[in-house]
Amino acid sequence: MRARALVAGGLAAVLLTGCAQSVDPIERLGKKAAQRVGSYGPDGPSGGDGADGRPYRHWGLLAPLSAPPRVSARAAVRGGGLPPVVRRVGTTDKVVFLTYDDGAERDPRFVGMVRELRLPVSMFLTDSVVGPGYGHFARLQSVGASIQNHTLDHPALRGLPYSGQRAEICGQQEKVRSRFGIRPRLFRPPYGTYDGTTLRAAADCGLSAVVLWSVSVEGGAPERPLRAGDIVSVASGESTGPTLTERTARVLREIERRGLTVGRLEDYL
């Protein structure tokens, strides 16, 4: 009996030791995973909200961006039922609007930036460019980005027949609806070219505004100093130079220097 008790006791000790060894690595992995979840700064991932709890510093900002003002009414659609063509928003609010075209560049750090800084960015997507990358934009939508229309195949629309323009615009409306469960309100024509037929087709596809831009960003800083109401087009898909996330960080620092913040374009149109 004594020998049997000793064997049983030894077996229990081994089992307990084994359990302890199996739990500790899991706990350690859990702690490491928790540390990894969080911010993505300009140079890669960083833990949580940063050592000082101020994630805006990851992006080179001196302070959090101000919350945009509440907007009570949208701009009126011009007569004839055609959507207005907007290059710049007429407002005294100290806001600019960040927009991105096509969907070629899918840097996961950009999702972290939009989430951490609560950026109300507008993504104008082209189906043939996004390809299998719709999941990336679903993640962006989940952290506050809006999804808008930039045609199915990115043709220059001006001069095309109504049927062709309508197919490009309405086709992307349906594509976005099937992917995201929404129908965009805003449309950006590829290359910024359009004609009266484009406006008719956009109206018939349920779009409320044709959005161009007043400032472009390619490679680095904005092409001119930013002013309130500017619609900023941040180029994407560049094979060399700063990434989309890095270009956006530079624009945000310029926005901060000018005493501006980022507004939600859909609130003003």
PDB file of C-alpha atoms in Angstrom:
ATOM      1  CA  MET A   1       0.000   0.000   0.000  1.00  0.00           C
ATOM      2  CA  ARG A   2       2.813   2.354   0.936  1.00  0.00           C
ATOM      3  CA  ALA A   3       4.560   1.714  -2.401  1.00  0.00           C
ATOM      4  CA  ARG A   4       1.348   2.246  -4.269  1.00  0.00           C
ATOM      5  CA  ALA A   5       0.775   5.546  -2.454  1.00  0.00           C
ATOM      6  CA  LEU A   6       4.282   6.704  -3.294  1.00  0.00           C
ATOM      7  CA  VAL A   7       3.785   5.887  -6.983  1.00  0.00           C
ATOM      8  CA  ALA A   8       0.447   7.715  -7.027  1.00  0.00           C
ATOM      9  CA  GLY A   9       1.975  10.734  -5.342  1.00  0.00           C
ATOM     10  CA  GLY A  10       4.858  10.833  -7.794  1.00  0.00           C
ATOM     11  CA  LEU A  11       2.502  10.568 -10.762  1.00  0.00           C
ATOM     12  CA  ALA A  12       0.386  13.433  -9.440  1.00  0.00           C
ATOM     13  CA  ALA A  13       3.479  15.589  -9.046  1.00  0.00           C
ATOM     14  CA  VAL A  14       4.538  14.879 -12.614  1.00  0.00           C
ATOM     15  CA  LEU A  15       1.085  15.712 -13.946  1.00  0.00           C
ATOM     16  CA  LEU A  16       0.916  18.934 -11.978  1.00  0.00           C
ATOM     17  CA  THR A  17       4.379  19.926 -13.177  1.00  0.00           C
ATOM     18  CA  GLY A  18       3.376  19.160 -16.746  1.00  0.00           C
ATOM     19  CA  CYS A  19       0.225  21.283 -16.475  1.00  0.00           C
ATOM     20  CA  ALA A  20       2.184  24.163 -15.028  1.00  0.00           C
ATOM     21  CA  GLN A  21       4.638  24.009 -17.907  1.00  0.00           C
ATOM     22  CA  SER A  22       1.828  23.910 -20.462  1.00  0.00           C
ATOM     23  CA  VAL A  23       0.057  26.923 -18.979  1.00  0.00           C
ATOM     24  CA  ASP A  24       3.009  29.253 -18.556  1.00  0.00           C
ATOM     25  CA  PRO A  25       4.015  29.422 -22.263  1.00  0.00           C
ATOM     26  CA  ILE A  26       0.400  30.056 -23.255  1.00  0.00           C
ATOM     27  CA  GLU A  27       0.126  32.853 -20.727  1.00  0.00           C
ATOM     28  CA  ARG A  28       3.376  34.295 -22.001  1.00  0.00           C
ATOM     29  CA  LEU A  29       2.176  34.102 -25.599  1.00  0.00           C
ATOM     30  CA  GLY A  30      -1.090  35.736 -24.600  1.00  0.00           C
ATOM     31  CA  LYS A  31       0.752  38.594 -22.963  1.00  0.00           C
ATOM     32  CA  LYS A  32       2.963  39.034 -26.024  1.00  0.00           C
ATOM     33  CA  ALA A  33      -0.040  38.994 -28.334  1.00  0.00           C
ATOM     34  CA  ALA A  34      -1.772  41.592 -26.220  1.00  0.00           C
ATOM     35  CA  GLN A  35       1.317  43.757 -26.380  1.00  0.00           C
ATOM     36  CA  ARG A  36       1.425  43.447 -30.165  1.00  0.00           C
ATOM     37  CA  VAL A  37      -2.207  44.443 -30.692  1.00  0.00           C
ATOM     38  CA  GLY A  38      -2.542  48.173 -31.169  1.00  0.00           C
ATOM     39  CA  SER A  39      -0.713  50.920 -32.957  1.00  0.00           C
ATOM     40  CA  TYR A  40       1.096  51.008 -36.252  1.00  0.00           C
ATOM     41  CA  GLY A  41       3.408  53.961 -36.500  1.00  0.00           C
ATOM     42  CA  PRO A  42       5.269  55.333 -39.524  1.00  0.00           C
ATOM     43  CA  ASP A  43       8.092  52.825 -39.040  1.00  0.00           C
ATOM     44  CA  GLY A  44       6.042  49.732 -38.224  1.00  0.00           C
ATOM     45  CA  PRO A  45       3.975  48.246 -35.423  1.00  0.00           C
ATOM     46  CA  SER A  46       4.246  49.441 -31.873  1.00  0.00           C
ATOM     47  CA  GLY A  47       2.542  48.228 -28.752  1.00  0.00           C
ATOM     48  CA  GLY A  48      -0.818  49.465 -27.495  1.00  0.00           C
ATOM     49  CA  ASP A  49      -1.330  53.203 -27.394  1.00  0.00           C
ATOM     50  CA  GLY A  50       2.348  53.928 -26.852  1.00  0.00           C
ATOM     51  CA  ALA A  51       4.318  54.223 -23.650  1.00  0.00           C
ATOM     52  CA  ASP A  52       2.749  57.585 -22.834  1.00  0.00           C
ATOM     53  CA  GLY A  53      -0.781  56.681 -23.972  1.00  0.00           C
ATOM     54  CA  ARG A  54      -0.730  59.260 -26.779  1.00  0.00           C
ATOM     55  CA  PRO A  55      -1.018  57.407 -30.114  1.00  0.00           C
ATOM     56  CA  TYR A  56      -1.018  60.610 -32.172  1.00  0.00           C
ATOM     57  CA  ARG A  57       2.707  60.901 -31.426  1.00  0.00           C
ATOM     58  CA  HIS A  58       3.327  57.751 -33.472  1.00  0.00           C
ATOM     59  CA  TRP A  59       2.423  59.797 -36.530  1.00  0.00           C
ATOM     60  CA  GLY A  60       4.520  62.849 -35.705  1.00  0.00           C
ATOM     61  CA  LEU A  61       1.651  64.988 -34.406  1.00  0.00           C
ATOM     62  CA  LEU A  62       2.098  67.318 -31.455  1.00  0.00           C
ATOM     63  CA  ALA A  63      -1.485  66.953 -30.228  1.00  0.00           C
ATOM     64  CA  PRO A  64      -4.642  65.041 -31.156  1.00  0.00           C
ATOM     65  CA  LEU A  65      -6.448  66.414 -34.201  1.00  0.00           C
ATOM     66  CA  SER A  66      -9.455  68.481 -33.232  1.00  0.00           C
ATOM     67  CA  ALA A  67     -12.863  66.903 -33.677  1.00  0.00           C
ATOM     68  CA  PRO A  68     -14.588  68.345 -36.763  1.00  0.00           C
ATOM     69  CA  PRO A  69     -17.626  70.544 -36.078  1.00  0.00           C
ATOM     70  CA  ARG A  70     -21.102  69.119 -36.338  1.00  0.00           C
ATOM     71  CA  VAL A  71     -22.727  69.865 -39.685  1.00  0.00           C
ATOM     72  CA  SER A  72     -26.483  70.369 -39.674  1.00  0.00           C
ATOM     73  CA  ALA A  73     -27.226  70.448 -43.408  1.00  0.00           C
ATOM     74  CA  ARG A  74     -25.678  69.230 -46.622  1.00  0.00           C
ATOM     75  CA  ALA A  75     -25.107  71.338 -49.727  1.00  0.00           C
ATOM     76  CA  ALA A  76     -28.149  71.578 -51.972  1.00  0.00           C
ATOM     77  CA  VAL A  77     -28.191  69.674 -55.265  1.00  0.00           C
ATOM     78  CA  ARG A  78     -28.219  72.077 -58.176  1.00  0.00           C
ATOM     79  CA  GLY A  79     -31.243  72.546 -60.416  1.00  0.00           C
ATOM     80  CA  GLY A  80     -32.253  70.005 -63.030  1.00  0.00           C
ATOM     81  CA  GLY A  81     -31.682  67.070 -60.691  1.00  0.00           C
ATOM     82  CA  LEU A  82     -28.047  66.673 -61.730  1.00  0.00           C
ATOM     83  CA  PRO A  83     -25.430  66.151 -59.039  1.00  0.00           C
ATOM     84  CA  PRO A  84     -23.116  69.093 -58.352  1.00  0.00           C
ATOM     85  CA  VAL A  85     -19.471  68.910 -59.363  1.00  0.00           C
ATOM     86  CA  VAL A  86     -17.412  69.748 -56.274  1.00  0.00           C
ATOM     87  CA  ARG A  87     -13.720  70.634 -56.342  1.00  0.00           C
ATOM     88  CA  ARG A  88     -13.667  72.355 -52.985  1.00  0.00           C
ATOM     89  CA  VAL A  89     -16.184  72.677 -50.165  1.00  0.00           C
ATOM     90  CA  GLY A  90     -17.419  76.181 -49.465  1.00  0.00           C
ATOM     91  CA  THR A  91     -17.161  76.337 -45.683  1.00  0.00           C
ATOM     92  CA  THR A  92     -15.704  78.513 -42.969  1.00  0.00           C
ATOM     93  CA  ASP A  93     -15.112  75.444 -40.809  1.00  0.00           C
ATOM     94  CA  LYS A  94     -11.416  74.751 -40.342  1.00  0.00           C
ATOM     95  CA  VAL A  95     -11.561  71.381 -42.067  1.00  0.00           C
ATOM     96  CA  VAL A  96     -10.031  69.662 -45.067  1.00  0.00           C
ATOM     97  CA  PHE A  97     -11.081  66.329 -46.552  1.00  0.00           C
ATOM     98  CA  LEU A  98      -8.801  63.352 -47.253  1.00  0.00           C
ATOM     99  CA  THR A  99      -9.698  61.215 -50.278  1.00  0.00           C
ATOM    100  CA  TYR A 100      -8.040  58.179 -51.872  1.00  0.00           C
ATOM    101  CA  ASP A 101      -8.646  56.664 -55.309  1.00  0.00           C
ATOM    102  CA  ASP A 102      -8.612  53.252 -56.954  1.00  0.00           C
ATOM    103  CA  GLY A 103      -7.635  50.901 -54.125  1.00  0.00           C
ATOM    104  CA  ALA A 104      -4.260  49.735 -55.435  1.00  0.00           C
ATOM    105  CA  GLU A 105      -2.302  50.248 -52.209  1.00  0.00           C
ATOM    106  CA  ARG A 106      -3.370  48.171 -49.209  1.00  0.00           C
ATOM    107  CA  ASP A 107      -0.931  48.908 -46.398  1.00  0.00           C
ATOM    108  CA  PRO A 108      -2.295  47.377 -43.145  1.00  0.00           C
ATOM    109  CA  ARG A 109      -0.634  50.201 -41.197  1.00  0.00           C
ATOM    110  CA  PHE A 110      -3.102  52.590 -42.817  1.00  0.00           C
ATOM    111  CA  VAL A 111      -5.975  50.769 -41.091  1.00  0.00           C
ATOM    112  CA  GLY A 112      -4.210  51.315 -37.769  1.00  0.00           C
ATOM    113  CA  MET A 113      -3.710  54.996 -38.531  1.00  0.00           C
ATOM    114  CA  VAL A 114      -7.370  55.561 -39.439  1.00  0.00           C
ATOM    115  CA  ARG A 115      -8.464  53.723 -36.297  1.00  0.00           C
ATOM    116  CA  GLU A 116      -6.075  55.423 -33.878  1.00  0.00           C
ATOM    117  CA  LEU A 117      -6.611  58.953 -35.172  1.00  0.00           C
ATOM    118  CA  ARG A 118     -10.297  58.430 -36.033  1.00  0.00           C
ATOM    119  CA  LEU A 119      -9.748  59.788 -39.524  1.00  0.00           C
ATOM    120  CA  PRO A 120     -12.952  60.182 -41.575  1.00  0.00           C
ATOM    121  CA  VAL A 121     -11.271  59.373 -44.894  1.00  0.00           C
ATOM    122  CA  SER A 122     -13.146  58.694 -48.156  1.00  0.00           C
ATOM    123  CA  MET A 123     -12.077  55.761 -50.345  1.00  0.00           C
ATOM    124  CA  PHE A 124     -13.148  55.968 -54.018  1.00  0.00           C
ATOM    125  CA  LEU A 125     -12.804  52.379 -55.227  1.00  0.00           C
ATOM    126  CA  THR A 126     -12.435  50.866 -58.687  1.00  0.00           C
ATOM    127  CA  ASP A 127     -13.418  47.204 -58.877  1.00  0.00           C
ATOM    128  CA  SER A 128     -10.782  46.122 -61.412  1.00  0.00           C
ATOM    129  CA  VAL A 129      -8.040  47.724 -59.289  1.00  0.00           C
ATOM    130  CA  VAL A 130      -9.186  46.459 -55.895  1.00  0.00           C
ATOM    131  CA  GLY A 131      -9.426  42.895 -57.237  1.00  0.00           C
ATOM    132  CA  PRO A 132      -9.316  40.457 -54.334  1.00  0.00           C
ATOM    133  CA  GLY A 133      -8.511  43.203 -51.827  1.00  0.00           C
ATOM    134  CA  TYR A 134     -12.030  44.126 -50.728  1.00  0.00           C
ATOM    135  CA  GLY A 135     -11.372  42.646 -47.287  1.00  0.00           C
ATOM    136  CA  HIS A 136      -8.817  45.386 -46.603  1.00  0.00           C
ATOM    137  CA  PHE A 137     -11.396  48.069 -47.354  1.00  0.00           C
ATOM    138  CA  ALA A 138     -14.002  46.312 -45.231  1.00  0.00           C
ATOM    139  CA  ARG A 139     -11.554  46.681 -42.344  1.00  0.00           C
ATOM    140  CA  LEU A 140     -11.128  50.359 -43.187  1.00  0.00           C
ATOM    141  CA  GLN A 141     -14.892  50.809 -43.279  1.00  0.00           C
ATOM    142  CA  SER A 142     -15.161  49.154 -39.851  1.00  0.00           C
ATOM    143  CA  VAL A 143     -12.814  51.770 -38.334  1.00  0.00           C
ATOM    144  CA  GLY A 144     -14.589  54.782 -39.857  1.00  0.00           C
ATOM    145  CA  ALA A 145     -13.606  55.159 -43.528  1.00  0.00           C
ATOM    146  CA  SER A 146     -16.357  55.697 -46.081  1.00  0.00           C
ATOM    147  CA  ILE A 147     -16.535  53.726 -49.328  1.00  0.00           C
ATOM    148  CA  GLN A 148     -17.410  55.616 -52.522  1.00  0.00           C
ATOM    149  CA  ASN A 149     -17.650  55.027 -56.298  1.00  0.00           C
ATOM    150  CA  HIS A 150     -14.782  55.314 -58.832  1.00  0.00           C
ATOM    151  CA  THR A 151     -16.229  53.090 -61.640  1.00  0.00           C
ATOM    152  CA  LEU A 152     -15.760  49.408 -62.432  1.00  0.00           C
ATOM    153  CA  ASP A 153     -12.773  49.623 -64.797  1.00  0.00           C
ATOM    154  CA  HIS A 154     -11.366  53.176 -64.552  1.00  0.00           C
ATOM    155  CA  PRO A 155     -11.992  54.454 -68.100  1.00  0.00           C
ATOM    156  CA  ALA A 156     -11.890  58.133 -69.075  1.00  0.00           C
ATOM    157  CA  LEU A 157     -15.650  58.748 -69.220  1.00  0.00           C
ATOM    158  CA  ARG A 158     -15.840  62.000 -71.170  1.00  0.00           C
ATOM    159  CA  GLY A 159     -17.118  61.342 -74.673  1.00  0.00           C
ATOM    160  CA  LEU A 160     -18.331  57.822 -73.995  1.00  0.00           C
ATOM    161  CA  PRO A 161     -21.992  57.013 -74.807  1.00  0.00           C
ATOM    162  CA  TYR A 162     -24.557  57.127 -72.035  1.00  0.00           C
ATOM    163  CA  SER A 163     -24.927  53.337 -71.929  1.00  0.00           C
ATOM    164  CA  GLY A 164     -21.199  52.839 -71.372  1.00  0.00           C
ATOM    165  CA  GLN A 165     -20.955  55.498 -68.679  1.00  0.00           C
ATOM    166  CA  ARG A 166     -24.034  54.206 -66.904  1.00  0.00           C
ATOM    167  CA  ALA A 167     -22.686  50.639 -66.956  1.00  0.00           C
ATOM    168  CA  GLU A 168     -19.406  51.775 -65.377  1.00  0.00           C
ATOM    169  CA  ILE A 169     -21.035  53.873 -62.667  1.00  0.00           C
ATOM    170  CA  CYS A 170     -24.094  51.765 -61.828  1.00  0.00           C
ATOM    171  CA  GLY A 171     -22.020  48.600 -62.060  1.00  0.00           C
ATOM    172  CA  GLN A 172     -19.719  49.828 -59.298  1.00  0.00           C
ATOM    173  CA  GLN A 173     -22.730  50.918 -57.230  1.00  0.00           C
ATOM    174  CA  GLU A 174     -23.930  47.333 -57.297  1.00  0.00           C
ATOM    175  CA  LYS A 175     -20.466  45.942 -56.640  1.00  0.00           C
ATOM    176  CA  VAL A 176     -20.076  48.111 -53.537  1.00  0.00           C
ATOM    177  CA  ARG A 177     -23.594  47.236 -52.382  1.00  0.00           C
ATOM    178  CA  SER A 178     -22.861  43.510 -52.658  1.00  0.00           C
ATOM    179  CA  ARG A 179     -19.516  43.843 -50.868  1.00  0.00           C
ATOM    180  CA  PHE A 180     -20.340  46.370 -48.139  1.00  0.00           C
ATOM    181  CA  GLY A 181     -24.137  46.493 -47.914  1.00  0.00           C
ATOM    182  CA  ILE A 182     -24.263  50.187 -48.834  1.00  0.00           C
ATOM    183  CA  ARG A 183     -24.805  52.276 -51.950  1.00  0.00           C
ATOM    184  CA  PRO A 184     -22.299  55.144 -52.296  1.00  0.00           C
ATOM    185  CA  ARG A 185     -23.558  58.719 -52.518  1.00  0.00           C
ATOM    186  CA  LEU A 186     -20.372  60.236 -53.947  1.00  0.00           C
ATOM    187  CA  PHE A 187     -18.707  59.607 -57.300  1.00  0.00           C
ATOM    188  CA  ARG A 188     -15.250  60.518 -58.573  1.00  0.00           C
ATOM    189  CA  PRO A 189     -14.717  60.150 -62.330  1.00  0.00           C
ATOM    190  CA  PRO A 190     -11.382  58.597 -63.312  1.00  0.00           C
ATOM    191  CA  TYR A 191      -8.715  61.199 -64.167  1.00  0.00           C
ATOM    192  CA  GLY A 192     -11.208  63.885 -63.120  1.00  0.00           C
ATOM    193  CA  THR A 193     -12.725  63.981 -66.631  1.00  0.00           C
ATOM    194  CA  TYR A 194     -16.480  64.087 -67.194  1.00  0.00           C
ATOM    195  CA  ASP A 195     -19.209  65.607 -69.366  1.00  0.00           C
ATOM    196  CA  GLY A 196     -22.950  66.184 -69.195  1.00  0.00           C
ATOM    197  CA  THR A 197     -23.571  62.535 -69.932  1.00  0.00           C
ATOM    198  CA  THR A 198     -21.491  61.605 -66.882  1.00  0.00           C
ATOM    199  CA  LEU A 199     -23.680  63.782 -64.686  1.00  0.00           C
ATOM    200  CA  ARG A 200     -26.869  62.240 -66.078  1.00  0.00           C
ATOM    201  CA  ALA A 201     -25.534  58.729 -65.589  1.00  0.00           C
ATOM    202  CA  ALA A 202     -24.383  59.519 -62.052  1.00  0.00           C
ATOM    203  CA  ALA A 203     -27.808  60.921 -61.190  1.00  0.00           C
ATOM    204  CA  ASP A 204     -29.566  57.887 -62.657  1.00  0.00           C
ATOM    205  CA  CYS A 205     -27.302  55.609 -60.587  1.00  0.00           C
ATOM    206  CA  GLY A 206     -28.372  57.374 -57.387  1.00  0.00           C
ATOM    207  CA  LEU A 207     -25.270  59.476 -56.724  1.00  0.00           C
ATOM    208  CA  SER A 208     -25.662  62.889 -55.127  1.00  0.00           C
ATOM    209  CA  ALA A 209     -22.335  64.595 -55.957  1.00  0.00           C
ATOM    210  CA  VAL A 210     -19.425  64.314 -58.391  1.00  0.00           C
ATOM    211  CA  VAL A 211     -16.275  64.920 -56.363  1.00  0.00           C
ATOM    212  CA  LEU A 212     -13.023  66.204 -57.833  1.00  0.00           C
ATOM    213  CA  TRP A 213     -10.209  67.755 -55.758  1.00  0.00           C
ATOM    214  CA  SER A 214      -8.483  71.063 -55.108  1.00  0.00           C
ATOM    215  CA  VAL A 215      -5.114  69.755 -53.850  1.00  0.00           C
ATOM    216  CA  SER A 216      -3.194  66.636 -54.804  1.00  0.00           C
ATOM    217  CA  VAL A 217      -0.456  64.827 -52.898  1.00  0.00           C
ATOM    218  CA  GLU A 218       2.024  62.765 -54.864  1.00  0.00           C
ATOM    219  CA  GLY A 219       5.162  61.507 -53.223  1.00  0.00           C
ATOM    220  CA  GLY A 220       5.304  63.902 -50.293  1.00  0.00           C
ATOM    221  CA  ALA A 221       3.751  67.179 -49.217  1.00  0.00           C
ATOM    222  CA  PRO A 222       0.624  68.809 -50.695  1.00  0.00           C
ATOM    223  CA  GLU A 223       1.265  70.744 -53.894  1.00  0.00           C
ATOM    224  CA  ARG A 224       0.312  74.008 -52.178  1.00  0.00           C
ATOM    225  CA  PRO A 225      -0.544  75.189 -48.643  1.00  0.00           C
ATOM    226  CA  LEU A 226      -3.855  73.785 -47.421  1.00  0.00           C
ATOM    227  CA  ARG A 227      -6.897  75.970 -46.850  1.00  0.00           C
ATOM    228  CA  ALA A 228     -10.224  75.322 -45.171  1.00  0.00           C
ATOM    229  CA  GLY A 229     -12.553  73.425 -47.488  1.00  0.00           C
ATOM    230  CA  ASP A 230      -9.835  71.771 -49.574  1.00  0.00           C
ATOM    231  CA  ILE A 231     -10.555  68.308 -50.924  1.00  0.00           C
ATOM    232  CA  VAL A 232      -7.193  66.543 -50.857  1.00  0.00           C
ATOM    233  CA  SER A 233      -6.464  63.680 -53.236  1.00  0.00           C
ATOM    234  CA  VAL A 234      -3.707  61.488 -51.798  1.00  0.00           C
ATOM    235  CA  ALA A 235      -2.175  59.407 -54.587  1.00  0.00           C
ATOM    236  CA  SER A 236      -2.056  55.655 -54.071  1.00  0.00           C
ATOM    237  CA  GLY A 237      -0.338  52.770 -55.805  1.00  0.00           C
ATOM    238  CA  GLU A 238       3.037  54.496 -56.179  1.00  0.00           C
ATOM    239  CA  SER A 239       5.810  51.916 -56.592  1.00  0.00           C
ATOM    240  CA  THR A 240       8.587  54.117 -55.214  1.00  0.00           C
ATOM    241  CA  GLY A 241       8.901  56.693 -52.481  1.00  0.00           C
ATOM    242  CA  PRO A 242       6.855  56.959 -49.280  1.00  0.00           C
ATOM    243  CA  THR A 243       3.994  54.528 -48.667  1.00  0.00           C
ATOM    244  CA  LEU A 244       0.375  55.648 -48.526  1.00  0.00           C
ATOM    245  CA  THR A 245       0.576  55.652 -44.728  1.00  0.00           C
ATOM    246  CA  GLU A 246       3.729  57.769 -44.749  1.00  0.00           C
ATOM    247  CA  ARG A 247       2.265  60.230 -47.266  1.00  0.00           C
ATOM    248  CA  THR A 248      -0.838  60.580 -45.132  1.00  0.00           C
ATOM    249  CA  ALA A 249       1.263  61.185 -42.008  1.00  0.00           C
ATOM    250  CA  ARG A 250       3.027  64.045 -43.805  1.00  0.00           C
ATOM    251  CA  VAL A 251      -0.298  65.549 -44.845  1.00  0.00           C
ATOM    252  CA  LEU A 252      -1.590  65.295 -41.277  1.00  0.00           C
ATOM    253  CA  ARG A 253       1.426  67.189 -39.977  1.00  0.00           C
ATOM    254  CA  GLU A 254       0.728  69.923 -42.541  1.00  0.00           C
ATOM    255  CA  ILE A 255      -2.918  69.978 -41.478  1.00  0.00           C
ATOM    256  CA  GLU A 256      -1.814  70.431 -37.871  1.00  0.00           C
ATOM    257  CA  ARG A 257       0.594  73.258 -38.807  1.00  0.00           C
ATOM    258  CA  ARG A 258      -2.237  75.093 -40.555  1.00  0.00           C
ATOM    259  CA  GLY A 259      -4.567  74.845 -37.562  1.00  0.00           C
ATOM    260  CA  LEU A 260      -6.975  72.609 -39.477  1.00  0.00           C
ATOM    261  CA  THR A 261      -8.507  69.188 -38.918  1.00  0.00           C
ATOM    262  CA  VAL A 262      -9.990  66.406 -41.064  1.00  0.00           C
ATOM    263  CA  GLY A 263     -13.726  66.546 -41.780  1.00  0.00           C
ATOM    264  CA  ARG A 264     -16.059  63.890 -43.127  1.00  0.00           C
ATOM    265  CA  LEU A 265     -16.756  64.785 -46.734  1.00  0.00           C
ATOM    266  CA  GLU A 266     -20.187  63.107 -46.709  1.00  0.00           C
ATOM    267  CA  ASP A 267     -21.320  65.510 -43.962  1.00  0.00           C
ATOM    268  CA  TYR A 268     -20.799  68.482 -46.281  1.00  0.00           C
ATOM    269  CA  LEU A 269     -22.123  67.118 -49.587  1.00  0.00           C
TER     270      LEU A 269
END
